[in-house]
C-alpha cells in the first residue's frame, strides 16, 4: 500500500446519507484513505447528494463547478483528484451527470456503495468513468465494514430499513432508494452491540419507513420494529433508543405500547402528516385522513403522555386551495407539535404530482410563512415549558464556549451546560434555566 490518500465526503440531506457517508468512509479506509478537512488537496472527493426537494441536481452541478479548479490545481501539481457523485441525485440522474460534467469520474447510487472501492480503484487506474446505479439483491451492509474500532461519539445512527413502497405522489424516495428492504434482526443487533462496545449509549434506528420494519428474526419469524426495539433495549450499556422516519399507517398497536412500557425508548416521535385536508391527503396518496392521524396521536399520548411529537408539512401541493390549507392549520393547532419541518411543494421529476397543475409560487410561500409562524409558536411553547424541569441529558460534545458542553434531552432538544468534559457519554440530570427556539440551557442538578 502506498502513502495515505486523502478523502473528503460532503453529505447533503437526511440522516441516512450521514450514515452511508460514514460507511463509505470506513470502506475506503481499508484502501488507505484518511479523512481530509477540505476538498482542497483531496485525492478523492465524494458528494453524497439528496434529491428530495428544490433544485437538488443544480446544487450538485454548481458544487462540481467549484471543485473543478481544485481538481485542475491538483493535476498541475502532479496529483489526481477523483470526483464521485453518490446518493439520490446519482441514482436519479445516472449517466446524465457524466455528460453534463465530464470531470466526474464515477456515479454511484445508494444501493451500490459496497462496490465503491472497486470503482474508485478502476477510475484511478485509468479505466475511465464508472457508473453503478443497480439495485442489487444482496445487503450492501454485509460488504461495508463498520466504523473503525476507535471510541465513537455517544450517539449513533443505525440503518435498519431502506427504501419505500408507499409512493406518496410528491416523493422521489421510492425511485431513488428503491423498494422497501429490512435488514435481518440479527445483523442489526450485532451492529448495535458493536457500537455499544465502542462507547455508544444512544442509537437512532434509521429507515425511510422505519416503522414498516419487518426484518427476518433469528427464530425464522419476521420481527416488527417493536420487537426489534424490545430486543435492542436488552443490550447492557445501551441507554437510549430512537427511530425515524415513520408513516402513520405503520404505527401498530405493539409499537404504541412500546412507547408506554420500554423506558429506553425516548419520548420523541417524528410522525409526518404533510397536510391536514382530506382532499389533499388523498391526492398525495397518503392513504389516511386527518381525523385518523389525530386519533393516532391521541393513542400515542395515552401510552406516553409526555411524548414530544414532531412532523413534516408541505404547502402548495397541486390542487391545494385556501380551505385545504386552513385544514392544515387546524390540524397543527389540534396536535400541538414540539418541533416540525415544513416545505414548499417542489415538483420532483418523474413523480405523479409533478405533472399536475401547480399552485403559484407566491401562494406556496405565503402559506409556508403562516404555517411556520404557528409551528414556531408551538415549538417555543414546548421549549419554555421545560424551564424549571430537571431532565436527563446525554452529554455529547464540547459547546461553543470553553467549559461548555452540549447534550440531548429525551425530547431531542440540544441542552447547553457547563460541566466536566469527562462526563461525555454519561446521562446526567440537568435543571433547565433558559430556553430559546432551538436549544435549552441549564445547570447540573444537585
Ligand atoms: N416537495 C416538498 N417537500 C417534500 N418532501 C418530500 N418530497 C417533497 C417535495 N417534492 C418533504 C416531506 C417529507 C420530508 C422528508 O420532505 O415533508 O416528509
Ligand atoms: Fe416518500 Fe415517506 Fe411517502 Fe415513502 S412514505 S413515498 S419516503 S414521503
PDB file of N, CA and C in Angstrom, residues 326-387:
ATOM      1  N   UNK A 326     -56.218  25.884   5.380  1.00  0.00           N
ATOM      2  CA  UNK A 326     -56.764  26.155   6.722  1.00  0.00           C
ATOM      3  C   UNK A 326     -56.944  24.856   7.502  1.00  0.00           C
ATOM      4  N   UNK A 327     -57.244  23.771   6.809  1.00  0.00           N
ATOM      5  CA  UNK A 327     -57.385  22.478   7.488  1.00  0.00           C
ATOM      6  C   UNK A 327     -56.035  22.021   8.045  1.00  0.00           C
ATOM      7  N   UNK A 328     -54.959  22.340   7.342  1.00  0.00           N
ATOM      8  CA  UNK A 328     -53.622  22.017   7.862  1.00  0.00           C
ATOM      9  C   UNK A 328     -53.360  22.818   9.135  1.00  0.00           C
ATOM     10  N   UNK A 329     -53.708  24.110   9.096  1.00  0.00           N
ATOM     11  CA  UNK A 329     -53.511  24.959  10.280  1.00  0.00           C
ATOM     12  C   UNK A 329     -54.328  24.419  11.462  1.00  0.00           C
ATOM     13  N   UNK A 330     -55.542  23.968  11.177  1.00  0.00           N
ATOM     14  CA  UNK A 330     -56.403  23.444  12.245  1.00  0.00           C
ATOM     15  C   UNK A 330     -55.806  22.167  12.836  1.00  0.00           C
ATOM     16  N   UNK A 331     -55.274  21.315  11.966  1.00  0.00           N
ATOM     17  CA  UNK A 331     -54.658  20.074  12.459  1.00  0.00           C
ATOM     18  C   UNK A 331     -53.463  20.404  13.364  1.00  0.00           C
ATOM     19  N   UNK A 332     -52.665  21.355  12.941  1.00  0.00           N
ATOM     20  CA  UNK A 332     -51.485  21.731  13.736  1.00  0.00           C
ATOM     21  C   UNK A 332     -51.922  22.251  15.107  1.00  0.00           C
ATOM     22  N   UNK A 333     -52.982  23.089  15.126  1.00  0.00           N
ATOM     23  CA  UNK A 333     -53.461  23.619  16.412  1.00  0.00           C
ATOM     24  C   UNK A 333     -53.942  22.492  17.312  1.00  0.00           C
ATOM     25  N   UNK A 334     -54.555  21.488  16.713  1.00  0.00           N
ATOM     26  CA  UNK A 334     -55.086  20.380  17.495  1.00  0.00           C
ATOM     27  C   UNK A 334     -53.959  19.492  18.046  1.00  0.00           C
ATOM     28  N   UNK A 335     -52.968  19.207  17.211  1.00  0.00           N
ATOM     29  CA  UNK A 335     -51.918  18.263  17.630  1.00  0.00           C
ATOM     30  C   UNK A 335     -50.937  18.905  18.605  1.00  0.00           C
ATOM     31  N   UNK A 336     -50.561  20.166  18.400  1.00  0.00           N
ATOM     32  CA  UNK A 336     -49.530  20.861  19.184  1.00  0.00           C
ATOM     33  C   UNK A 336     -48.184  20.130  19.041  1.00  0.00           C
ATOM     34  N   UNK A 337     -47.392  20.602  18.088  1.00  0.00           N
ATOM     35  CA  UNK A 337     -46.102  19.973  17.805  1.00  0.00           C
ATOM     36  C   UNK A 337     -44.991  20.553  18.688  1.00  0.00           C
ATOM     37  N   UNK A 338     -44.067  19.682  19.061  1.00  0.00           N
ATOM     38  CA  UNK A 338     -42.878  20.133  19.806  1.00  0.00           C
ATOM     39  C   UNK A 338     -41.815  20.648  18.842  1.00  0.00           C
ATOM     40  N   UNK A 339     -41.855  20.128  17.611  1.00  0.00           N
ATOM     41  CA  UNK A 339     -40.947  20.617  16.570  1.00  0.00           C
ATOM     42  C   UNK A 339     -41.518  20.181  15.232  1.00  0.00           C
ATOM     43  N   UNK A 340     -41.081  20.812  14.155  1.00  0.00           N
ATOM     44  CA  UNK A 340     -41.608  20.415  12.850  1.00  0.00           C
ATOM     45  C   UNK A 340     -40.748  20.964  11.732  1.00  0.00           C
ATOM     46  N   UNK A 341     -40.848  20.316  10.596  1.00  0.00           N
ATOM     47  CA  UNK A 341     -40.178  20.772   9.382  1.00  0.00           C
ATOM     48  C   UNK A 341     -41.261  21.028   8.349  1.00  0.00           C
ATOM     49  N   UNK A 342     -41.144  22.167   7.654  1.00  0.00           N
ATOM     50  CA  UNK A 342     -42.160  22.444   6.653  1.00  0.00           C
ATOM     51  C   UNK A 342     -41.516  23.008   5.396  1.00  0.00           C
ATOM     52  N   UNK A 343     -42.114  22.679   4.281  1.00  0.00           N
ATOM     53  CA  UNK A 343     -41.503  22.968   2.989  1.00  0.00           C
ATOM     54  C   UNK A 343     -42.564  23.404   1.989  1.00  0.00           C
ATOM     55  N   UNK A 344     -42.120  24.199   1.013  1.00  0.00           N
ATOM     56  CA  UNK A 344     -42.976  24.472  -0.145  1.00  0.00           C
ATOM     57  C   UNK A 344     -42.925  23.235  -1.026  1.00  0.00           C
ATOM     58  N   UNK A 345     -44.048  22.902  -1.612  1.00  0.00           N
ATOM     59  CA  UNK A 345     -44.039  21.767  -2.533  1.00  0.00           C
ATOM     60  C   UNK A 345     -43.074  22.060  -3.680  1.00  0.00           C
ATOM     61  N   UNK A 346     -42.259  21.072  -4.004  1.00  0.00           N
ATOM     62  CA  UNK A 346     -41.314  21.216  -5.101  1.00  0.00           C
ATOM     63  C   UNK A 346     -41.490  20.037  -6.059  1.00  0.00           C
ATOM     64  N   UNK A 347     -41.874  20.308  -7.305  1.00  0.00           N
ATOM     65  CA  UNK A 347     -42.144  19.195  -8.225  1.00  0.00           C
ATOM     66  C   UNK A 347     -40.877  18.378  -8.481  1.00  0.00           C
ATOM     67  N   UNK A 348     -40.947  17.100  -8.252  1.00  0.00           N
ATOM     68  CA  UNK A 348     -39.793  16.223  -8.465  1.00  0.00           C
ATOM     69  C   UNK A 348     -40.004  15.459  -9.761  1.00  0.00           C
ATOM     70  N   UNK A 349     -39.071  15.585 -10.697  1.00  0.00           N
ATOM     71  CA  UNK A 349     -39.230  14.907 -11.989  1.00  0.00           C
ATOM     72  C   UNK A 349     -39.526  13.412 -11.810  1.00  0.00           C
ATOM     73  N   UNK A 350     -40.498  12.941 -12.550  1.00  0.00           N
ATOM     74  CA  UNK A 350     -40.796  11.513 -12.507  1.00  0.00           C
ATOM     75  C   UNK A 350     -41.854  11.128 -11.484  1.00  0.00           C
ATOM     76  N   UNK A 351     -42.259  12.063 -10.604  1.00  0.00           N
ATOM     77  CA  UNK A 351     -43.302  11.744  -9.630  1.00  0.00           C
ATOM     78  C   UNK A 351     -44.654  12.219 -10.168  1.00  0.00           C
ATOM     79  N   UNK A 352     -45.761  11.551  -9.784  1.00  0.00           N
ATOM     80  CA  UNK A 352     -47.069  11.886 -10.355  1.00  0.00           C
ATOM     81  C   UNK A 352     -47.457  13.355 -10.173  1.00  0.00           C
ATOM     82  N   UNK A 353     -47.201  13.941  -8.998  1.00  0.00           N
ATOM     83  CA  UNK A 353     -47.680  15.302  -8.735  1.00  0.00           C
ATOM     84  C   UNK A 353     -46.950  16.346  -9.571  1.00  0.00           C
ATOM     85  N   UNK A 354     -45.785  16.004 -10.084  1.00  0.00           N
ATOM     86  CA  UNK A 354     -45.018  16.964 -10.880  1.00  0.00           C
ATOM     87  C   UNK A 354     -45.741  17.301 -12.171  1.00  0.00           C
ATOM     88  N   UNK A 355     -46.604  16.386 -12.620  1.00  0.00           N
ATOM     89  CA  UNK A 355     -47.331  16.573 -13.891  1.00  0.00           C
ATOM     90  C   UNK A 355     -48.583  17.435 -13.717  1.00  0.00           C
ATOM     91  N   UNK A 356     -49.071  17.555 -12.474  1.00  0.00           N
ATOM     92  CA  UNK A 356     -50.335  18.259 -12.227  1.00  0.00           C
ATOM     93  C   UNK A 356     -50.153  19.775 -12.309  1.00  0.00           C
ATOM     94  N   UNK A 357     -51.286  20.488 -12.372  1.00  0.00           N
ATOM     95  CA  UNK A 357     -51.217  21.951 -12.409  1.00  0.00           C
ATOM     96  C   UNK A 357     -50.689  22.472 -11.059  1.00  0.00           C
ATOM     97  N   UNK A 358     -49.751  23.405 -11.111  1.00  0.00           N
ATOM     98  CA  UNK A 358     -49.055  23.833  -9.904  1.00  0.00           C
ATOM     99  C   UNK A 358     -49.708  25.040  -9.240  1.00  0.00           C
ATOM    100  N   UNK A 359     -49.602  25.091  -7.918  1.00  0.00           N
ATOM    101  CA  UNK A 359     -50.032  26.255  -7.139  1.00  0.00           C
ATOM    102  C   UNK A 359     -48.992  27.355  -7.369  1.00  0.00           C
ATOM    103  N   UNK A 360     -49.431  28.612  -7.544  1.00  0.00           N
ATOM    104  CA  UNK A 360     -48.442  29.677  -7.767  1.00  0.00           C
ATOM    105  C   UNK A 360     -47.432  29.771  -6.618  1.00  0.00           C
ATOM    106  N   UNK A 361     -46.194  30.066  -6.976  1.00  0.00           N
ATOM    107  CA  UNK A 361     -45.078  30.135  -6.024  1.00  0.00           C
ATOM    108  C   UNK A 361     -45.397  31.059  -4.833  1.00  0.00           C
ATOM    109  N   UNK A 362     -45.984  32.220  -5.135  1.00  0.00           N
ATOM    110  CA  UNK A 362     -46.277  33.200  -4.088  1.00  0.00           C
ATOM    111  C   UNK A 362     -47.224  32.630  -3.040  1.00  0.00           C
ATOM    112  N   UNK A 363     -48.202  31.870  -3.509  1.00  0.00           N
ATOM    113  CA  UNK A 363     -49.175  31.287  -2.587  1.00  0.00           C
ATOM    114  C   UNK A 363     -48.520  30.206  -1.708  1.00  0.00           C
ATOM    115  N   UNK A 364     -47.666  29.399  -2.334  1.00  0.00           N
ATOM    116  CA  UNK A 364     -46.929  28.387  -1.559  1.00  0.00           C
ATOM    117  C   UNK A 364     -46.142  29.068  -0.442  1.00  0.00           C
ATOM    118  N   UNK A 365     -45.463  30.157  -0.806  1.00  0.00           N
ATOM    119  CA  UNK A 365     -44.585  30.846   0.142  1.00  0.00           C
ATOM    120  C   UNK A 365     -45.384  31.494   1.262  1.00  0.00           C
ATOM    121  N   UNK A 366     -46.514  32.109   0.888  1.00  0.00           N
ATOM    122  CA  UNK A 366     -47.344  32.787   1.876  1.00  0.00           C
ATOM    123  C   UNK A 366     -47.903  31.780   2.893  1.00  0.00           C
ATOM    124  N   UNK A 367     -48.364  30.657   2.382  1.00  0.00           N
ATOM    125  CA  UNK A 367     -48.878  29.614   3.284  1.00  0.00           C
ATOM    126  C   UNK A 367     -47.762  29.065   4.159  1.00  0.00           C
ATOM    127  N   UNK A 368     -46.608  28.878   3.564  1.00  0.00           N
ATOM    128  CA  UNK A 368     -45.482  28.346   4.341  1.00  0.00           C
ATOM    129  C   UNK A 368     -45.147  29.293   5.489  1.00  0.00           C
ATOM    130  N   UNK A 369     -45.137  30.594   5.205  1.00  0.00           N
ATOM    131  CA  UNK A 369     -44.797  31.576   6.245  1.00  0.00           C
ATOM    132  C   UNK A 369     -45.808  31.517   7.386  1.00  0.00           C
ATOM    133  N   UNK A 370     -47.094  31.417   7.041  1.00  0.00           N
ATOM    134  CA  UNK A 370     -48.119  31.351   8.100  1.00  0.00           C
ATOM    135  C   UNK A 370     -47.987  30.070   8.911  1.00  0.00           C
ATOM    136  N   UNK A 371     -47.743  28.966   8.213  1.00  0.00           N
ATOM    137  CA  UNK A 371     -47.603  27.678   8.897  1.00  0.00           C
ATOM    138  C   UNK A 371     -46.375  27.705   9.811  1.00  0.00           C
ATOM    139  N   UNK A 372     -45.282  28.236   9.294  1.00  0.00           N
ATOM    140  CA  UNK A 372     -44.056  28.250  10.099  1.00  0.00           C
ATOM    141  C   UNK A 372     -44.202  29.138  11.325  1.00  0.00           C
ATOM    142  N   UNK A 373     -44.966  30.238  11.189  1.00  0.00           N
ATOM    143  CA  UNK A 373     -45.181  31.101  12.362  1.00  0.00           C
ATOM    144  C   UNK A 373     -45.912  30.321  13.455  1.00  0.00           C
ATOM    145  N   UNK A 374     -46.914  29.551  13.059  1.00  0.00           N
ATOM    146  CA  UNK A 374     -47.667  28.765  14.038  1.00  0.00           C
ATOM    147  C   UNK A 374     -46.797  27.661  14.649  1.00  0.00           C
ATOM    148  N   UNK A 375     -46.029  26.981  13.808  1.00  0.00           N
ATOM    149  CA  UNK A 375     -45.176  25.894  14.304  1.00  0.00           C
ATOM    150  C   UNK A 375     -44.093  26.433  15.247  1.00  0.00           C
ATOM    151  N   UNK A 376     -43.544  27.603  14.909  1.00  0.00           N
ATOM    152  CA  UNK A 376     -42.521  28.206  15.777  1.00  0.00           C
ATOM    153  C   UNK A 376     -43.118  28.568  17.132  1.00  0.00           C
ATOM    154  N   UNK A 377     -44.358  29.080  17.090  1.00  0.00           N
ATOM    155  CA  UNK A 377     -45.042  29.423  18.339  1.00  0.00           C
ATOM    156  C   UNK A 377     -45.183  28.166  19.215  1.00  0.00           C
ATOM    157  N   UNK A 378     -45.567  27.054  18.583  1.00  0.00           N
ATOM    158  CA  UNK A 378     -45.745  25.805  19.341  1.00  0.00           C
ATOM    159  C   UNK A 378     -44.407  25.275  19.859  1.00  0.00           C
ATOM    160  N   UNK A 379     -43.387  25.358  19.002  1.00  0.00           N
ATOM    161  CA  UNK A 379     -42.068  24.862  19.400  1.00  0.00           C
ATOM    162  C   UNK A 379     -41.541  25.686  20.583  1.00  0.00           C
ATOM    163  N   UNK A 380     -41.731  27.008  20.510  1.00  0.00           N
ATOM    164  CA  UNK A 380     -41.278  27.883  21.589  1.00  0.00           C
ATOM    165  C   UNK A 380     -42.027  27.552  22.880  1.00  0.00           C
ATOM    166  N   UNK A 381     -43.314  27.297  22.769  1.00  0.00           N
ATOM    167  CA  UNK A 381     -44.101  26.957  23.966  1.00  0.00           C
ATOM    168  C   UNK A 381     -43.577  25.666  24.587  1.00  0.00           C
ATOM    169  N   UNK A 382     -43.255  24.694  23.745  1.00  0.00           N
ATOM    170  CA  UNK A 382     -42.723  23.420  24.256  1.00  0.00           C
ATOM    171  C   UNK A 382     -41.387  23.659  24.959  1.00  0.00           C
ATOM    172  N   UNK A 383     -40.533  24.476  24.342  1.00  0.00           N
ATOM    173  CA  UNK A 383     -39.222  24.765  24.920  1.00  0.00           C
ATOM    174  C   UNK A 383     -39.382  25.481  26.268  1.00  0.00           C
ATOM    175  N   UNK A 384     -40.254  26.495  26.283  1.00  0.00           N
ATOM    176  CA  UNK A 384     -40.453  27.287  27.508  1.00  0.00           C
ATOM    177  C   UNK A 384     -40.957  26.422  28.665  1.00  0.00           C
ATOM    178  N   UNK A 385     -41.793  25.445  28.320  1.00  0.00           N
ATOM    179  CA  UNK A 385     -42.392  24.600  29.356  1.00  0.00           C
ATOM    180  C   UNK A 385     -41.335  23.740  30.056  1.00  0.00           C
ATOM    181  N   UNK A 386     -40.142  23.676  29.474  1.00  0.00           N
ATOM    182  CA  UNK A 386     -39.073  22.874  30.084  1.00  0.00           C
ATOM    183  C   UNK A 386     -38.344  23.645  31.178  1.00  0.00           C
ATOM    184  N   UNK A 387     -38.507  24.975  31.214  1.00  0.00           N
ATOM    185  CA  UNK A 387     -37.798  25.774  32.216  1.00  0.00           C
ATOM    186  C   UNK A 387     -38.252  25.350  33.614  1.00  0.00           C
TER     187      UNK A 387
END
